[in-house]
Short mmCIF file of C-alpha atoms and ligand atoms in Angstrom, two decimals:
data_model
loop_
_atom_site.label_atom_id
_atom_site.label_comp_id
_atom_site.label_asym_id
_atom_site.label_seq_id
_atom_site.Cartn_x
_atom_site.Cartn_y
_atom_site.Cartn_z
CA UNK A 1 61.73 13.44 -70.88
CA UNK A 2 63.96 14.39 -68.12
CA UNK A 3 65.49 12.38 -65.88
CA UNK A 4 66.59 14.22 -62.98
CA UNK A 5 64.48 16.86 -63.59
CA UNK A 6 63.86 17.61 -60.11
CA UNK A 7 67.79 18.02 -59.60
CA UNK A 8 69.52 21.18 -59.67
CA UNK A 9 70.34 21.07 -63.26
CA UNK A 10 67.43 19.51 -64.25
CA UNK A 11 64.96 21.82 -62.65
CA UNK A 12 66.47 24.82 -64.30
CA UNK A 13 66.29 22.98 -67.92
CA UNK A 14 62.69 21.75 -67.23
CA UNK A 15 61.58 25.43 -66.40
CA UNK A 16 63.28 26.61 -69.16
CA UNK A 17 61.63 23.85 -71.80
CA UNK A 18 57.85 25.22 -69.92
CA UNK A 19 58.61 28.60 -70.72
CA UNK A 20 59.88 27.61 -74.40
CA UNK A 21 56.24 25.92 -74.41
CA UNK A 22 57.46 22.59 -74.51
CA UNK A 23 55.70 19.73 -72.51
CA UNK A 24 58.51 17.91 -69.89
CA UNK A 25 58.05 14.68 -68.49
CA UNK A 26 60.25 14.52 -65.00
CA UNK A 27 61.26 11.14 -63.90
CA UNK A 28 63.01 11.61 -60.56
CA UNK A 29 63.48 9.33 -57.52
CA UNK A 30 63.78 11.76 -54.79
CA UNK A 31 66.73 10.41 -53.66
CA UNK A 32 68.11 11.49 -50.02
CA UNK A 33 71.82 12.04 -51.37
CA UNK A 34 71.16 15.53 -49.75
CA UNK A 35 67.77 16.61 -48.27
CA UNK A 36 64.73 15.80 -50.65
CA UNK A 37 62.49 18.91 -49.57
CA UNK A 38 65.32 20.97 -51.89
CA UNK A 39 64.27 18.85 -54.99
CA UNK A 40 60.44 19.61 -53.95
CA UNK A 41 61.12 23.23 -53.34
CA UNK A 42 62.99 23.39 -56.69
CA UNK A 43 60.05 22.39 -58.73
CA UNK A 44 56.73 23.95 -56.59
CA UNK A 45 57.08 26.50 -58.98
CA UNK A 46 56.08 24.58 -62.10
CA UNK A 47 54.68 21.41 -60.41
CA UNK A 48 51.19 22.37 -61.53
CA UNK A 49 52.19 23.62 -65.18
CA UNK A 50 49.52 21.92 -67.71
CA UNK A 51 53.00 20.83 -69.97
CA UNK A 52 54.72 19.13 -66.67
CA UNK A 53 54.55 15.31 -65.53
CA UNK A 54 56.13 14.52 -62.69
CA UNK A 55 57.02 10.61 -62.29
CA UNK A 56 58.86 9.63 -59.02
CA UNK A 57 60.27 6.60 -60.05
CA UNK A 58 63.78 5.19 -60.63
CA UNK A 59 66.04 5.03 -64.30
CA UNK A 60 66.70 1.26 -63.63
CA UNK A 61 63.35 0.59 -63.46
CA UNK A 62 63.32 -0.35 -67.80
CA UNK A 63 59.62 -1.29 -67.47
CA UNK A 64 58.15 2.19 -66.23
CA UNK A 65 60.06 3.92 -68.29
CA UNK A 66 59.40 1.82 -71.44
CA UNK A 67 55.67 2.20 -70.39
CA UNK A 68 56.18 6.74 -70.48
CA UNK A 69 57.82 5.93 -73.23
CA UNK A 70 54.50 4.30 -74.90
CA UNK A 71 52.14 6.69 -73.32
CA UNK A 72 53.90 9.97 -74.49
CA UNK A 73 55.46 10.99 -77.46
CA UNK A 74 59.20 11.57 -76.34
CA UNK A 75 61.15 13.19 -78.91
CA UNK A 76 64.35 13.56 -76.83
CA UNK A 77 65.08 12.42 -73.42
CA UNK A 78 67.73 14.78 -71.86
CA UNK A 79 69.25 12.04 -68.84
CA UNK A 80 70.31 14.28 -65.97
CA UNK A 81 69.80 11.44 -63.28
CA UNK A 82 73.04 10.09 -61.54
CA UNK A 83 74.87 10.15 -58.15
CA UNK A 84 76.51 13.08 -58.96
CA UNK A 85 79.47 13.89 -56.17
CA UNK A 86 82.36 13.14 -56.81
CA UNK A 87 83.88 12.67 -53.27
CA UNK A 88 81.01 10.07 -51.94
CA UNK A 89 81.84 7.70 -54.75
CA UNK A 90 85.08 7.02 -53.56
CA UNK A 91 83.72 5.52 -50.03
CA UNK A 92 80.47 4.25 -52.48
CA UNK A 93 81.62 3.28 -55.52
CA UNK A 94 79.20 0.06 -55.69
CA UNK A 95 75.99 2.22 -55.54
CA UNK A 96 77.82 4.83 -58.50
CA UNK A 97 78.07 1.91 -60.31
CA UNK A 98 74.66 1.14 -60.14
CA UNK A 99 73.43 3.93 -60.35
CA UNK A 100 75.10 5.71 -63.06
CA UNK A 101 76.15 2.68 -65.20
CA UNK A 102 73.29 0.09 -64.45
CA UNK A 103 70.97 3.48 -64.76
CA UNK A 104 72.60 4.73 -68.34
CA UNK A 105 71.99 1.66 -69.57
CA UNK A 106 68.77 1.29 -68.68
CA UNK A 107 67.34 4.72 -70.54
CA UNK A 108 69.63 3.27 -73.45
CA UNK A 109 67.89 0.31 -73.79
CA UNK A 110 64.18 1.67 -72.72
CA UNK A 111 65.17 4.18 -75.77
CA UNK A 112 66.07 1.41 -78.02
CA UNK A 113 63.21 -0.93 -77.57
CA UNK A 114 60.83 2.43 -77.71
CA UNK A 115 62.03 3.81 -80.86
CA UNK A 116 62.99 6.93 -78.94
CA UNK A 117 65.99 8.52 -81.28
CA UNK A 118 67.50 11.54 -79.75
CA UNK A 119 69.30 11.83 -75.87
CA UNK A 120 71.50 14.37 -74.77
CA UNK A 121 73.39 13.27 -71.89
CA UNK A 122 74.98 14.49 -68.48
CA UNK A 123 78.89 13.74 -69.06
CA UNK A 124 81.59 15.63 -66.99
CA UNK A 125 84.82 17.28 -66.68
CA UNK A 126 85.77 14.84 -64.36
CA UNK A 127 86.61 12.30 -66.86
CA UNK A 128 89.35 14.07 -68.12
CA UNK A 129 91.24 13.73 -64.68
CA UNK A 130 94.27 14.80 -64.69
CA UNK A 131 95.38 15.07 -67.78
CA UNK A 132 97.98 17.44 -68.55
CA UNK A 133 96.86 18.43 -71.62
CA UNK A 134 94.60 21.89 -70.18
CA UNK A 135 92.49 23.47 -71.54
CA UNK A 136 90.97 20.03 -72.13
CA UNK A 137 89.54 19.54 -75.67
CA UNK A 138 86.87 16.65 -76.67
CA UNK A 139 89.64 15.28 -79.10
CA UNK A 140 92.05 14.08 -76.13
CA UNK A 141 92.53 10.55 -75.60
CA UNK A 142 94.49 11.24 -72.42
CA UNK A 143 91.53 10.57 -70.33
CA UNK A 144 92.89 9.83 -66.70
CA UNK A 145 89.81 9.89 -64.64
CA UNK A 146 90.62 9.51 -60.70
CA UNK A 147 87.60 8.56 -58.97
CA UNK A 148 84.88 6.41 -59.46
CA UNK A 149 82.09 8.66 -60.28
CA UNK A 150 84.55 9.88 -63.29
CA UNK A 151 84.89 6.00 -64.10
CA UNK A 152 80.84 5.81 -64.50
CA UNK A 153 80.79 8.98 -66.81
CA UNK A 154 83.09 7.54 -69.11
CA UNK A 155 81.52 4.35 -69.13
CA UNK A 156 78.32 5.58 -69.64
CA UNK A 157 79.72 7.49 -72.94
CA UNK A 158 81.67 4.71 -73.86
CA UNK A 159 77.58 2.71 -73.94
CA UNK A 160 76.16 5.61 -75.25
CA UNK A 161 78.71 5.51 -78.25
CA UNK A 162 77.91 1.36 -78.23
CA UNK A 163 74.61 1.94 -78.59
CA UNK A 164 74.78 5.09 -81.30
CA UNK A 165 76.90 2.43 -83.33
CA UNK A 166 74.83 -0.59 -82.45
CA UNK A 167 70.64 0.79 -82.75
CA UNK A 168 71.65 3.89 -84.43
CA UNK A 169 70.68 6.64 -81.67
CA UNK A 170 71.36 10.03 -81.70
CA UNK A 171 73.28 11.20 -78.74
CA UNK A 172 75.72 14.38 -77.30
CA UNK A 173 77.46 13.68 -74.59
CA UNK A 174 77.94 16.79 -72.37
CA UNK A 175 80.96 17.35 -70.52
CA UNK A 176 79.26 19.89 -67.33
CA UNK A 177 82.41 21.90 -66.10
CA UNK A 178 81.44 22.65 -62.22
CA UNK A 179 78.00 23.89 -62.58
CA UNK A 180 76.47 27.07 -59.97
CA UNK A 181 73.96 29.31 -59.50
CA UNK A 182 70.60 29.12 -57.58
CA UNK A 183 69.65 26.22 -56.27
CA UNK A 184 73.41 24.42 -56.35
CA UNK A 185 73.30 21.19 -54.48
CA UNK A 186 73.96 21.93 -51.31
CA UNK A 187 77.22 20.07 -50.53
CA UNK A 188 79.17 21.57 -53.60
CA UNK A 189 81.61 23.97 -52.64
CA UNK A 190 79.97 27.57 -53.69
CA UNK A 191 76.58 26.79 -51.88
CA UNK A 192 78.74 25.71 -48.82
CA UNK A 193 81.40 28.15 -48.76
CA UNK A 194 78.45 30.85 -49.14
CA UNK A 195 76.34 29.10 -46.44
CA UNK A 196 79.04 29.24 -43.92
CA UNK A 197 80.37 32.34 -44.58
CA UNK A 198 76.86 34.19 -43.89
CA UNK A 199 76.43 32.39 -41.20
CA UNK A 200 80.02 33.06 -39.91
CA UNK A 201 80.83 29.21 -39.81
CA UNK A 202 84.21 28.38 -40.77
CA UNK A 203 84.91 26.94 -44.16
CA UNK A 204 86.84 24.11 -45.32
CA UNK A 205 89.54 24.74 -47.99
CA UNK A 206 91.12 21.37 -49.14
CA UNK A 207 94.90 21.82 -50.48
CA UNK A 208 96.77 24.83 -50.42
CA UNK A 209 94.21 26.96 -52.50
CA UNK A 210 95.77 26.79 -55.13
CA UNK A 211 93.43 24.44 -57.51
CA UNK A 212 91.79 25.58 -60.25
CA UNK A 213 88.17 24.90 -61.67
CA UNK A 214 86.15 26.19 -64.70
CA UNK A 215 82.69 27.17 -63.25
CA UNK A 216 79.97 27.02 -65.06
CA UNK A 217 76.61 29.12 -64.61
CA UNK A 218 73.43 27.29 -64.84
CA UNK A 219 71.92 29.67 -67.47
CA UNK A 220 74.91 29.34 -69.59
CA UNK A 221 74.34 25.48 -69.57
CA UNK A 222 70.69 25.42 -69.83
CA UNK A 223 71.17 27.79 -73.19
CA UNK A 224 73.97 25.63 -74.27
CA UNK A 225 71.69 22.53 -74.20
CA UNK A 226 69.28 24.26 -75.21
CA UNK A 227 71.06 24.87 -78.48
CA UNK A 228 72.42 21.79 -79.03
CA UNK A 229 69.09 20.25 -79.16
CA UNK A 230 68.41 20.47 -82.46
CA UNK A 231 71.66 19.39 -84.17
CA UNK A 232 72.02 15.98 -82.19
CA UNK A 233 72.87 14.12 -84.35
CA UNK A 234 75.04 10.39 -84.20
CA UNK A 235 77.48 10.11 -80.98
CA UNK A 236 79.26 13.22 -80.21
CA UNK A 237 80.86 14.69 -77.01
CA UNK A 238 80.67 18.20 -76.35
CA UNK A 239 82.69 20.15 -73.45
CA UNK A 240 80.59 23.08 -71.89
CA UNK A 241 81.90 25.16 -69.64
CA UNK A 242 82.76 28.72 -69.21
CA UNK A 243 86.54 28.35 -70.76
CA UNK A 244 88.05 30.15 -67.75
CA UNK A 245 89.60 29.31 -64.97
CA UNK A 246 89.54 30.33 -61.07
CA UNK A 247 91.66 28.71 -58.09
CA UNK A 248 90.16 27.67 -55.32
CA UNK A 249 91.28 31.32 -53.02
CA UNK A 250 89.99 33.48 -56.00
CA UNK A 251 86.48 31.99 -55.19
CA UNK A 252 86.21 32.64 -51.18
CA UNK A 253 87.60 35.95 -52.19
CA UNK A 254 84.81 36.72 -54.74
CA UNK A 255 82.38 35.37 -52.26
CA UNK A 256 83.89 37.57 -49.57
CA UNK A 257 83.26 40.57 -52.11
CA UNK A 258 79.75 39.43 -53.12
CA UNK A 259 78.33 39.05 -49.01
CA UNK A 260 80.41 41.79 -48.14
CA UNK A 261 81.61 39.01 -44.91
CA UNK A 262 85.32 37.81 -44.34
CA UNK A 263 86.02 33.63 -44.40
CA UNK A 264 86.81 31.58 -41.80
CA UNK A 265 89.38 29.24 -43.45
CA UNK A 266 90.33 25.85 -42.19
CA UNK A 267 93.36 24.29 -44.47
CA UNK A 268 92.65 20.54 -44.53
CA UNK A 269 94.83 17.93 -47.25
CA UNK A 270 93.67 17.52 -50.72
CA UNK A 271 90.87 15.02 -50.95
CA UNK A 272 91.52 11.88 -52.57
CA UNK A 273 89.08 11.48 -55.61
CA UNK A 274 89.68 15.90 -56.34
CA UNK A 275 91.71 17.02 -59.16
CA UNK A 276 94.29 19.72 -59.15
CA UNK A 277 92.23 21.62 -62.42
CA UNK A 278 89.58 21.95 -64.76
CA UNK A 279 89.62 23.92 -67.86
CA UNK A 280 87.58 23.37 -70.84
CA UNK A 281 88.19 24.72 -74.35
CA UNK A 282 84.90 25.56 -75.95
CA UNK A 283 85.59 25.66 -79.34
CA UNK A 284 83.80 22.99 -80.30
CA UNK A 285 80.27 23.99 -79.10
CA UNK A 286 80.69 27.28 -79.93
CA UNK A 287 81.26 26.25 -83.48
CA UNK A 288 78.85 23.31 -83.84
CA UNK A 289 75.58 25.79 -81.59
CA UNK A 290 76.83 29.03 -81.43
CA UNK A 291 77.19 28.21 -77.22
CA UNK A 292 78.54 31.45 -75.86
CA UNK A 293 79.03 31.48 -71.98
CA UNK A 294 78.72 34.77 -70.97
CA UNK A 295 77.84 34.87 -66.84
CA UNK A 296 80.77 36.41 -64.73
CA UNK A 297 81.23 34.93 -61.21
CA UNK A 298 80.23 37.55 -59.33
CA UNK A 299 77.17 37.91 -61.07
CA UNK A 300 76.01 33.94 -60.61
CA UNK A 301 76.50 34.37 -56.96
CA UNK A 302 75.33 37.42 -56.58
CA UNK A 303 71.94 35.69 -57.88
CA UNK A 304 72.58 32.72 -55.63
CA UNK A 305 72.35 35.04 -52.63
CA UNK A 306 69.60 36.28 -53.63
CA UNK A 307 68.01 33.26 -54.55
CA UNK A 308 68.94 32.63 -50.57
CA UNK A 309 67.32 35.49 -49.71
CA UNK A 310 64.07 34.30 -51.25
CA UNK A 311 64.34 30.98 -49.74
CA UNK A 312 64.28 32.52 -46.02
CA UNK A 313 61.04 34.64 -46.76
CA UNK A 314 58.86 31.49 -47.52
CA UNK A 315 55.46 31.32 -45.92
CA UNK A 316 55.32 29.99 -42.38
CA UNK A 317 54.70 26.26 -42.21
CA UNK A 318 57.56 25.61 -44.46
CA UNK A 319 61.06 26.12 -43.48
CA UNK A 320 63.73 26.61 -46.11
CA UNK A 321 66.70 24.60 -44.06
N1 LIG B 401 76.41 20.11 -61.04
C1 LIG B 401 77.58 19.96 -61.64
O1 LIG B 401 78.52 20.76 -61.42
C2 LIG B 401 77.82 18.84 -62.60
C3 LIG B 401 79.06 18.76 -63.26
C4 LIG B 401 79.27 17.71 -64.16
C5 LIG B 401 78.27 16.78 -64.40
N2 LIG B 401 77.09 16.86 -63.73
C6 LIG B 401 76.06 15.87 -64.00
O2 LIG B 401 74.83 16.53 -64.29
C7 LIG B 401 73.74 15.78 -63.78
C8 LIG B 401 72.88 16.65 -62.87
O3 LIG B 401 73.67 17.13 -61.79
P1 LIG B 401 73.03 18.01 -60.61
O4 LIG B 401 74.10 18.84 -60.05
O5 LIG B 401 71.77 18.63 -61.08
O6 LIG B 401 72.73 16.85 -59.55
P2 LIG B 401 71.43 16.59 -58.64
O7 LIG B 401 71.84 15.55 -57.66
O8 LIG B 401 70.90 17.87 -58.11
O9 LIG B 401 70.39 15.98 -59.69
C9 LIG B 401 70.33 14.63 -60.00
C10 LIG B 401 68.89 14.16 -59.78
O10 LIG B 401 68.82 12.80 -60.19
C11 LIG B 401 67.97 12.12 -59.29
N3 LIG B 401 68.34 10.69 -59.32
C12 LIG B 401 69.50 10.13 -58.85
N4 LIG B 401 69.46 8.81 -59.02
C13 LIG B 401 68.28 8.52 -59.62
C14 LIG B 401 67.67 7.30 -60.05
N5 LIG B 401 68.27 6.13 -59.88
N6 LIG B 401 66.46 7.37 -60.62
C15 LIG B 401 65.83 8.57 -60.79
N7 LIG B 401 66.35 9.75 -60.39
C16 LIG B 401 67.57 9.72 -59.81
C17 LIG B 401 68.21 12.77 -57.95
O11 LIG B 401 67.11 12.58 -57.07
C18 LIG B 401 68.43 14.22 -58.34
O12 LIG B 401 67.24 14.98 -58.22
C19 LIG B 401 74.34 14.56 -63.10
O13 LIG B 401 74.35 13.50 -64.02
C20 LIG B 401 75.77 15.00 -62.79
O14 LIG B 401 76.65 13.90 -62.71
C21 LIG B 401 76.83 17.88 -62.85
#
């Protein structure tokens, strides 16, 4: 089972489970955080796959899920599903709460009461805040998250350690370091900064530039969850990223080199909610899976333009944006 399989994370995983000939059950809301054709669009390709069930429903609902849970035979539910920006929850941070806690909880306890062992879920970077201690490693208690959406992911690892304890489930936290590549959500940075800069729209840098992040590339994370799978085992946390860094004008420039098209920049203040770096040491999974990040930058974005490129060629009748 994945929830949030018709996400951008999850729609990359649940393609690569098909083509590893494993049968996916999607659970997905459709929720109109940003436009819900994308989430459609993401999964047309496999939406008729004789190994994929799509359920548009929603985590808190306990019942429906407890009811998949009885009709299939779920050996691992990988739980994608959240409100996943980071600056909405700090105008929202009610719905974060219940969506990301209230949610969490309910997969734990649908899990629990189903006899469903083994979850792998979506953690982030963002609950290391700013600690000083970069690159971050699993081991650091000097969690400082800064927004609210960072608050939920640690709560929900702080449950998912509860319950690991409590009903003896096996669970890996995974701490996503800024995740890109085709099919980003559309209001992260790299899709934005690449949509505006193609179209010659100006693009909004917050800060001086000067912050760093650890990007991610989606294949890199589908392969590291993909090894991971079979060692979960009690309540662990695992960081996966790419274990290097970039500041925020190293990316427009890359992007710059990868369209071939000059920025507009428009220098606004830091957002409240953003923090100055990411950075994630990788030891761990490497050691525990063998995970071995391996896309450069210019290469992911490269493929997102393509990807874009596809998009714009689709058959008449449906309109990519
Ligand atoms: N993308 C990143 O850089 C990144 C970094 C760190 C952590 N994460 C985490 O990874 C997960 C996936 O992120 P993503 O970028 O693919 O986000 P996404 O928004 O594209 O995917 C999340 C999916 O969950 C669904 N969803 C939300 N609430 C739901 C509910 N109540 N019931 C059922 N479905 C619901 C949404 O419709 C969406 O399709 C999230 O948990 C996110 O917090 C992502």
């Amino acid at each position: 089972m994945i929830t949030g399989g018709a996400g951008f994370i999850g729609s990359h995983l649940t393609q690569k489970a098909l083509s590893e000939g494993l049968g996916v059950i999607c659970v997905d809301n459709f929720n109109n955080t940003y436009d819900p054709f994308v989430k459609w669009e993401r999964i047309a390709a496999f939406r008729n796959h004789p190994n994929f069930r799509l359920y548009s429903l929603d985590i808190r609902n306990g019942a429906a899920l407890e009811q998949l849970m009885d009709e299939y035979p779920i050996d691992t539910v990988v739980h994608l599903a959240a409100l996943a920006g980071v600056r909405p929850s700090v105008t929202d941070p009610a719905a974060y709460i219940d969506t990301n806690i209230r949610g969490t909880l309910s997969i734990l306890d649908s899990m629990r009461n189903k006899g469903v062992r083994k979850l792998l879920f979506a953690s982030s970077s963002s609950v290391y805040g700013n600690s000083p201690n970069a690159p971050f490693k699993e081991s650091d208690t000097a969690l400082a998250p800064i927004s609210p959406y960072a608050i939920t992911k640690l709560t929900d690892e702080m449950l998912c350690a509860n319950y690991s304890e409590l009903y003896g489930l096996n669970i890996f936290s995974m701490r996503f370091f800024t995740v890109y590549g085709p099919g980003q959500r559309p209001e992260m940075a790299i899709s934005l900064f690449l949509n505006n800069i193609l179209q010659g729209i100006p693009i909004r840098v917050f800060g001086d530039g000067r912050s760093v992040r650890d990007y991610t590339y989606i294949k890199d994370i589908t392969e590291g969850i993909f090894s991971a799978l079979p060692y979960i085992n009690g309540f662990q946390v695992f960081n996966l990223g790419s274990g290097r860094t970039i500041s925020l004008n190293e990316l427009i420039e890359t992007i710059e080199t990868v369209t071939g098209r000059k920025a507009i920049r428009e220098y606004f203040p830091e957002q409240r909610g953003d923090v100055r770096a990411t950075f994630a040491d990788i030891t761990k999974a490497r050691n525990c899976f063998g995970y071995e990040p391996s896309t450069l930058l210019a290469d992911g974005i490269n493929n997102m333009l393509i990807y874009r490129s596809l998009r714009t060629e689709l058959p008449s009748g449906i309109t990519a944006e």
